[in-house]
């Protein structure tokens, strides 16, 4: 938990979320990738992936991309967000290009910006089949603060 002035105040559900955070020593353009195992979309007529994201750090906070592949070699950008916000938002992305395919993988690709205190977080990742969901949209939601048992990081010496 980073508190309301720097990143999410807590996970949206439960106690955990995934994040990448920069420091004064981070190099702009550095990337972090979280890749899923392969999953089978045969029988899915309208596959989607939904997740929550939180980006904090000003106008140069970095970028989060959702990328997909059906062959493991060529990754397509399915979603991209670089706008700073100080709350969780829902990303709902259609995966129609992969419907009825046997081996599909997605990855979250975070690219570090130029801000020394950038945070990009994701939570509640869901893969589902829904024929009533419109094109990818973002809707703001407010997190429910959950106490963290994680230790407070030590200050950085200058």
PDB file of C-alpha atoms in Angstrom:
ATOM      1  CA  UNK A   1       0.000   0.000   0.000  1.00  0.00           C
ATOM      2  CA  UNK A   2       1.392   3.372  -0.996  1.00  0.00           C
ATOM      3  CA  UNK A   3      -1.296   5.616   0.424  1.00  0.00           C
ATOM      4  CA  UNK A   4      -3.513   8.052  -1.433  1.00  0.00           C
ATOM      5  CA  UNK A   5      -0.689  10.384  -2.458  1.00  0.00           C
ATOM      6  CA  UNK A   6       1.379   7.786  -4.316  1.00  0.00           C
ATOM      7  CA  UNK A   7      -0.321   4.861  -5.986  1.00  0.00           C
ATOM      8  CA  UNK A   8      -3.171   2.653  -4.773  1.00  0.00           C
ATOM      9  CA  UNK A   9      -4.171   2.713  -1.123  1.00  0.00           C
ATOM     10  CA  UNK A  10      -4.893  -1.024  -1.293  1.00  0.00           C
ATOM     11  CA  UNK A  11      -6.050  -3.945  -3.390  1.00  0.00           C
ATOM     12  CA  UNK A  12      -9.551  -3.792  -4.806  1.00  0.00           C
ATOM     13  CA  UNK A  13     -10.334  -7.293  -3.435  1.00  0.00           C
ATOM     14  CA  UNK A  14      -8.366  -9.094  -0.777  1.00  0.00           C
ATOM     15  CA  UNK A  15      -4.899  -7.966   0.182  1.00  0.00           C
ATOM     16  CA  UNK A  16      -2.694  -8.201  -2.913  1.00  0.00           C
ATOM     17  CA  UNK A  17      -2.121  -6.506  -6.251  1.00  0.00           C
ATOM     18  CA  UNK A  18       0.805  -6.478  -8.691  1.00  0.00           C
ATOM     19  CA  UNK A  19       2.809  -3.330  -9.319  1.00  0.00           C
ATOM     20  CA  UNK A  20       6.005  -1.917 -10.727  1.00  0.00           C
ATOM     21  CA  UNK A  21       7.492   1.150  -9.085  1.00  0.00           C
ATOM     22  CA  UNK A  22      10.389   3.346 -10.134  1.00  0.00           C
ATOM     23  CA  UNK A  23      13.038   4.946  -8.016  1.00  0.00           C
ATOM     24  CA  UNK A  24      15.455   7.762  -8.613  1.00  0.00           C
ATOM     25  CA  UNK A  25      17.858   5.090  -9.911  1.00  0.00           C
ATOM     26  CA  UNK A  26      15.460   3.681 -12.548  1.00  0.00           C
ATOM     27  CA  UNK A  27      16.261   4.179 -16.211  1.00  0.00           C
ATOM     28  CA  UNK A  28      13.374   5.567 -18.310  1.00  0.00           C
ATOM     29  CA  UNK A  29      12.210   2.988 -20.832  1.00  0.00           C
ATOM     30  CA  UNK A  30      12.963  -0.005 -18.586  1.00  0.00           C
ATOM     31  CA  UNK A  31      10.250  -2.638 -18.940  1.00  0.00           C
ATOM     32  CA  UNK A  32       8.572  -5.209 -16.720  1.00  0.00           C
ATOM     33  CA  UNK A  33       6.531  -8.057 -18.232  1.00  0.00           C
ATOM     34  CA  UNK A  34       3.985 -10.359 -16.583  1.00  0.00           C
ATOM     35  CA  UNK A  35       3.044 -13.157 -18.999  1.00  0.00           C
ATOM     36  CA  UNK A  36       0.151 -15.590 -18.658  1.00  0.00           C
ATOM     37  CA  UNK A  37       0.330 -19.289 -19.366  1.00  0.00           C
ATOM     38  CA  UNK A  38      -1.385 -20.410 -22.590  1.00  0.00           C
ATOM     39  CA  UNK A  39      -5.135 -20.836 -22.417  1.00  0.00           C
ATOM     40  CA  UNK A  40      -7.677 -22.458 -24.717  1.00  0.00           C
ATOM     41  CA  UNK A  41     -10.353 -20.175 -26.211  1.00  0.00           C
ATOM     42  CA  UNK A  42     -12.062 -22.846 -28.312  1.00  0.00           C
ATOM     43  CA  UNK A  43     -15.796 -22.491 -27.760  1.00  0.00           C
ATOM     44  CA  UNK A  44     -15.518 -18.814 -26.756  1.00  0.00           C
ATOM     45  CA  UNK A  45     -17.631 -16.748 -29.147  1.00  0.00           C
ATOM     46  CA  UNK A  46     -16.789 -13.378 -27.492  1.00  0.00           C
ATOM     47  CA  UNK A  47     -13.654 -13.746 -25.355  1.00  0.00           C
ATOM     48  CA  UNK A  48     -12.677 -10.809 -23.130  1.00  0.00           C
ATOM     49  CA  UNK A  49     -10.118  -9.960 -20.501  1.00  0.00           C
ATOM     50  CA  UNK A  50     -10.943  -7.519 -17.729  1.00  0.00           C
ATOM     51  CA  UNK A  51      -8.556  -6.055 -15.171  1.00  0.00           C
ATOM     52  CA  UNK A  52      -8.127  -3.068 -12.910  1.00  0.00           C
ATOM     53  CA  UNK A  53      -5.247  -0.678 -13.326  1.00  0.00           C
ATOM     54  CA  UNK A  54      -3.826   2.265 -11.447  1.00  0.00           C
ATOM     55  CA  UNK A  55      -1.165   4.580 -12.902  1.00  0.00           C
ATOM     56  CA  UNK A  56       0.427   7.288 -10.790  1.00  0.00           C
ATOM     57  CA  UNK A  57       3.308   9.627 -11.517  1.00  0.00           C
ATOM     58  CA  UNK A  58       2.292  12.661 -13.527  1.00  0.00           C
ATOM     59  CA  UNK A  59       2.446  13.266 -17.264  1.00  0.00           C
ATOM     60  CA  UNK A  60       5.546  11.091 -17.750  1.00  0.00           C
ATOM     61  CA  UNK A  61       4.417   8.182 -15.593  1.00  0.00           C
ATOM     62  CA  UNK A  62       5.036   5.459 -18.157  1.00  0.00           C
ATOM     63  CA  UNK A  63       2.733   3.102 -20.039  1.00  0.00           C
ATOM     64  CA  UNK A  64       0.906  -0.157 -19.469  1.00  0.00           C
ATOM     65  CA  UNK A  65       0.171  -2.348 -22.496  1.00  0.00           C
ATOM     66  CA  UNK A  66      -1.840  -5.528 -22.717  1.00  0.00           C
ATOM     67  CA  UNK A  67      -0.428  -7.686 -25.509  1.00  0.00           C
ATOM     68  CA  UNK A  68      -1.624 -11.001 -26.915  1.00  0.00           C
ATOM     69  CA  UNK A  69      -0.287 -13.851 -29.043  1.00  0.00           C
ATOM     70  CA  UNK A  70      -1.534 -17.100 -30.511  1.00  0.00           C
ATOM     71  CA  UNK A  71       1.845 -18.267 -31.777  1.00  0.00           C
ATOM     72  CA  UNK A  72       4.220 -17.211 -28.968  1.00  0.00           C
ATOM     73  CA  UNK A  73       6.390 -15.166 -31.317  1.00  0.00           C
ATOM     74  CA  UNK A  74       4.379 -12.156 -32.524  1.00  0.00           C
ATOM     75  CA  UNK A  75       2.723  -9.988 -29.855  1.00  0.00           C
ATOM     76  CA  UNK A  76      -0.188  -7.692 -30.758  1.00  0.00           C
ATOM     77  CA  UNK A  77      -0.971  -4.624 -28.630  1.00  0.00           C
ATOM     78  CA  UNK A  78      -4.573  -5.073 -27.484  1.00  0.00           C
ATOM     79  CA  UNK A  79      -4.743  -2.157 -25.044  1.00  0.00           C
ATOM     80  CA  UNK A  80      -2.511   0.718 -23.986  1.00  0.00           C
ATOM     81  CA  UNK A  81      -2.814   3.338 -21.263  1.00  0.00           C
ATOM     82  CA  UNK A  82      -0.378   6.020 -20.154  1.00  0.00           C
ATOM     83  CA  UNK A  83      -2.733   8.528 -18.574  1.00  0.00           C
ATOM     84  CA  UNK A  84      -2.036   9.352 -14.944  1.00  0.00           C
ATOM     85  CA  UNK A  85      -4.948   8.843 -12.573  1.00  0.00           C
ATOM     86  CA  UNK A  86      -5.055   8.420  -8.832  1.00  0.00           C
ATOM     87  CA  UNK A  87      -7.736   5.734  -8.663  1.00  0.00           C
ATOM     88  CA  UNK A  88      -8.422   2.224  -9.942  1.00  0.00           C
ATOM     89  CA  UNK A  89     -10.101   1.991 -13.362  1.00  0.00           C
ATOM     90  CA  UNK A  90     -11.531  -1.030 -15.152  1.00  0.00           C
ATOM     91  CA  UNK A  91     -10.132  -2.051 -18.518  1.00  0.00           C
ATOM     92  CA  UNK A  92     -12.355  -4.429 -20.483  1.00  0.00           C
ATOM     93  CA  UNK A  93     -10.719  -5.683 -23.682  1.00  0.00           C
ATOM     94  CA  UNK A  94     -12.246  -7.850 -26.418  1.00  0.00           C
ATOM     95  CA  UNK A  95     -10.100 -10.777 -27.566  1.00  0.00           C
ATOM     96  CA  UNK A  96     -12.175 -11.589 -30.674  1.00  0.00           C
ATOM     97  CA  UNK A  97      -9.082 -12.019 -32.851  1.00  0.00           C
ATOM     98  CA  UNK A  98      -8.260 -15.083 -30.714  1.00  0.00           C
ATOM     99  CA  UNK A  99     -11.712 -16.684 -30.499  1.00  0.00           C
ATOM    100  CA  UNK A 100     -11.752 -20.435 -31.083  1.00  0.00           C
ATOM    101  CA  UNK A 101      -7.953 -20.623 -30.880  1.00  0.00           C
ATOM    102  CA  UNK A 102      -6.343 -23.349 -28.808  1.00  0.00           C
ATOM    103  CA  UNK A 103      -3.212 -21.648 -27.479  1.00  0.00           C
ATOM    104  CA  UNK A 104      -3.488 -17.972 -26.538  1.00  0.00           C
ATOM    105  CA  UNK A 105      -1.331 -16.010 -24.122  1.00  0.00           C
ATOM    106  CA  UNK A 106      -1.486 -12.426 -22.898  1.00  0.00           C
ATOM    107  CA  UNK A 107       1.074 -10.299 -21.122  1.00  0.00           C
ATOM    108  CA  UNK A 108       1.106  -7.025 -19.244  1.00  0.00           C
ATOM    109  CA  UNK A 109       4.000  -4.895 -20.450  1.00  0.00           C
ATOM    110  CA  UNK A 110       4.847  -1.933 -18.195  1.00  0.00           C
ATOM    111  CA  UNK A 111       7.254   0.685 -19.546  1.00  0.00           C
ATOM    112  CA  UNK A 112       8.905   2.969 -17.007  1.00  0.00           C
ATOM    113  CA  UNK A 113       8.444   6.695 -17.540  1.00  0.00           C
ATOM    114  CA  UNK A 114      10.730   9.570 -16.617  1.00  0.00           C
ATOM    115  CA  UNK A 115       9.143  10.330 -13.232  1.00  0.00           C
ATOM    116  CA  UNK A 116      11.248   9.191 -10.264  1.00  0.00           C
ATOM    117  CA  UNK A 117       8.215   7.968  -8.276  1.00  0.00           C
ATOM    118  CA  UNK A 118       6.100   6.247 -10.929  1.00  0.00           C
ATOM    119  CA  UNK A 119       3.769   3.362  -9.994  1.00  0.00           C
ATOM    120  CA  UNK A 120       1.814   1.136 -12.383  1.00  0.00           C
ATOM    121  CA  UNK A 121      -0.448  -1.417 -10.647  1.00  0.00           C
ATOM    122  CA  UNK A 122      -2.895  -4.110 -11.828  1.00  0.00           C
ATOM    123  CA  UNK A 123      -5.443  -6.163  -9.916  1.00  0.00           C
ATOM    124  CA  UNK A 124      -8.324  -8.622 -10.439  1.00  0.00           C
ATOM    125  CA  UNK A 125      -7.442 -10.086 -13.849  1.00  0.00           C
ATOM    126  CA  UNK A 126     -10.364 -12.045 -15.349  1.00  0.00           C
ATOM    127  CA  UNK A 127     -10.706 -13.952 -18.622  1.00  0.00           C
ATOM    128  CA  UNK A 128     -14.326 -14.556 -19.616  1.00  0.00           C
ATOM    129  CA  UNK A 129     -16.776 -15.122 -22.477  1.00  0.00           C
ATOM    130  CA  UNK A 130     -19.455 -12.430 -22.763  1.00  0.00           C
ATOM    131  CA  UNK A 131     -21.555 -11.690 -25.798  1.00  0.00           C
ATOM    132  CA  UNK A 132     -23.132  -8.594 -24.196  1.00  0.00           C
ATOM    133  CA  UNK A 133     -19.962  -6.569 -23.467  1.00  0.00           C
ATOM    134  CA  UNK A 134     -19.294  -3.509 -25.697  1.00  0.00           C
ATOM    135  CA  UNK A 135     -15.924  -2.445 -27.108  1.00  0.00           C
ATOM    136  CA  UNK A 136     -13.093  -1.796 -24.602  1.00  0.00           C
ATOM    137  CA  UNK A 137     -14.049   0.873 -22.082  1.00  0.00           C
ATOM    138  CA  UNK A 138     -12.688   2.423 -18.908  1.00  0.00           C
ATOM    139  CA  UNK A 139     -14.898   3.171 -15.940  1.00  0.00           C
ATOM    140  CA  UNK A 140     -13.532   4.773 -12.770  1.00  0.00           C
ATOM    141  CA  UNK A 141     -14.173   2.989  -9.472  1.00  0.00           C
ATOM    142  CA  UNK A 142     -13.035   3.763  -5.964  1.00  0.00           C
ATOM    143  CA  UNK A 143     -10.888   1.244  -4.037  1.00  0.00           C
ATOM    144  CA  UNK A 144     -11.757  -0.052  -0.621  1.00  0.00           C
ATOM    145  CA  UNK A 145      -8.668   0.580   1.548  1.00  0.00           C
ATOM    146  CA  UNK A 146      -7.331  -2.619   3.051  1.00  0.00           C
ATOM    147  CA  UNK A 147      -4.638  -2.591   5.726  1.00  0.00           C
ATOM    148  CA  UNK A 148      -1.319  -3.935   4.540  1.00  0.00           C
ATOM    149  CA  UNK A 149       0.998  -6.171   6.514  1.00  0.00           C
ATOM    150  CA  UNK A 150       3.904  -5.283   4.230  1.00  0.00           C
ATOM    151  CA  UNK A 151       6.814  -3.436   5.852  1.00  0.00           C
ATOM    152  CA  UNK A 152       7.390   0.202   5.018  1.00  0.00           C
ATOM    153  CA  UNK A 153      10.386   0.571   2.679  1.00  0.00           C
ATOM    154  CA  UNK A 154      13.486   2.198   4.108  1.00  0.00           C
ATOM    155  CA  UNK A 155      14.248   5.702   2.825  1.00  0.00           C
ATOM    156  CA  UNK A 156      16.750   6.000  -0.004  1.00  0.00           C
ATOM    157  CA  UNK A 157      20.021   7.637   0.941  1.00  0.00           C
ATOM    158  CA  UNK A 158      21.119  10.441  -1.325  1.00  0.00           C
TER     159      UNK A 158
END
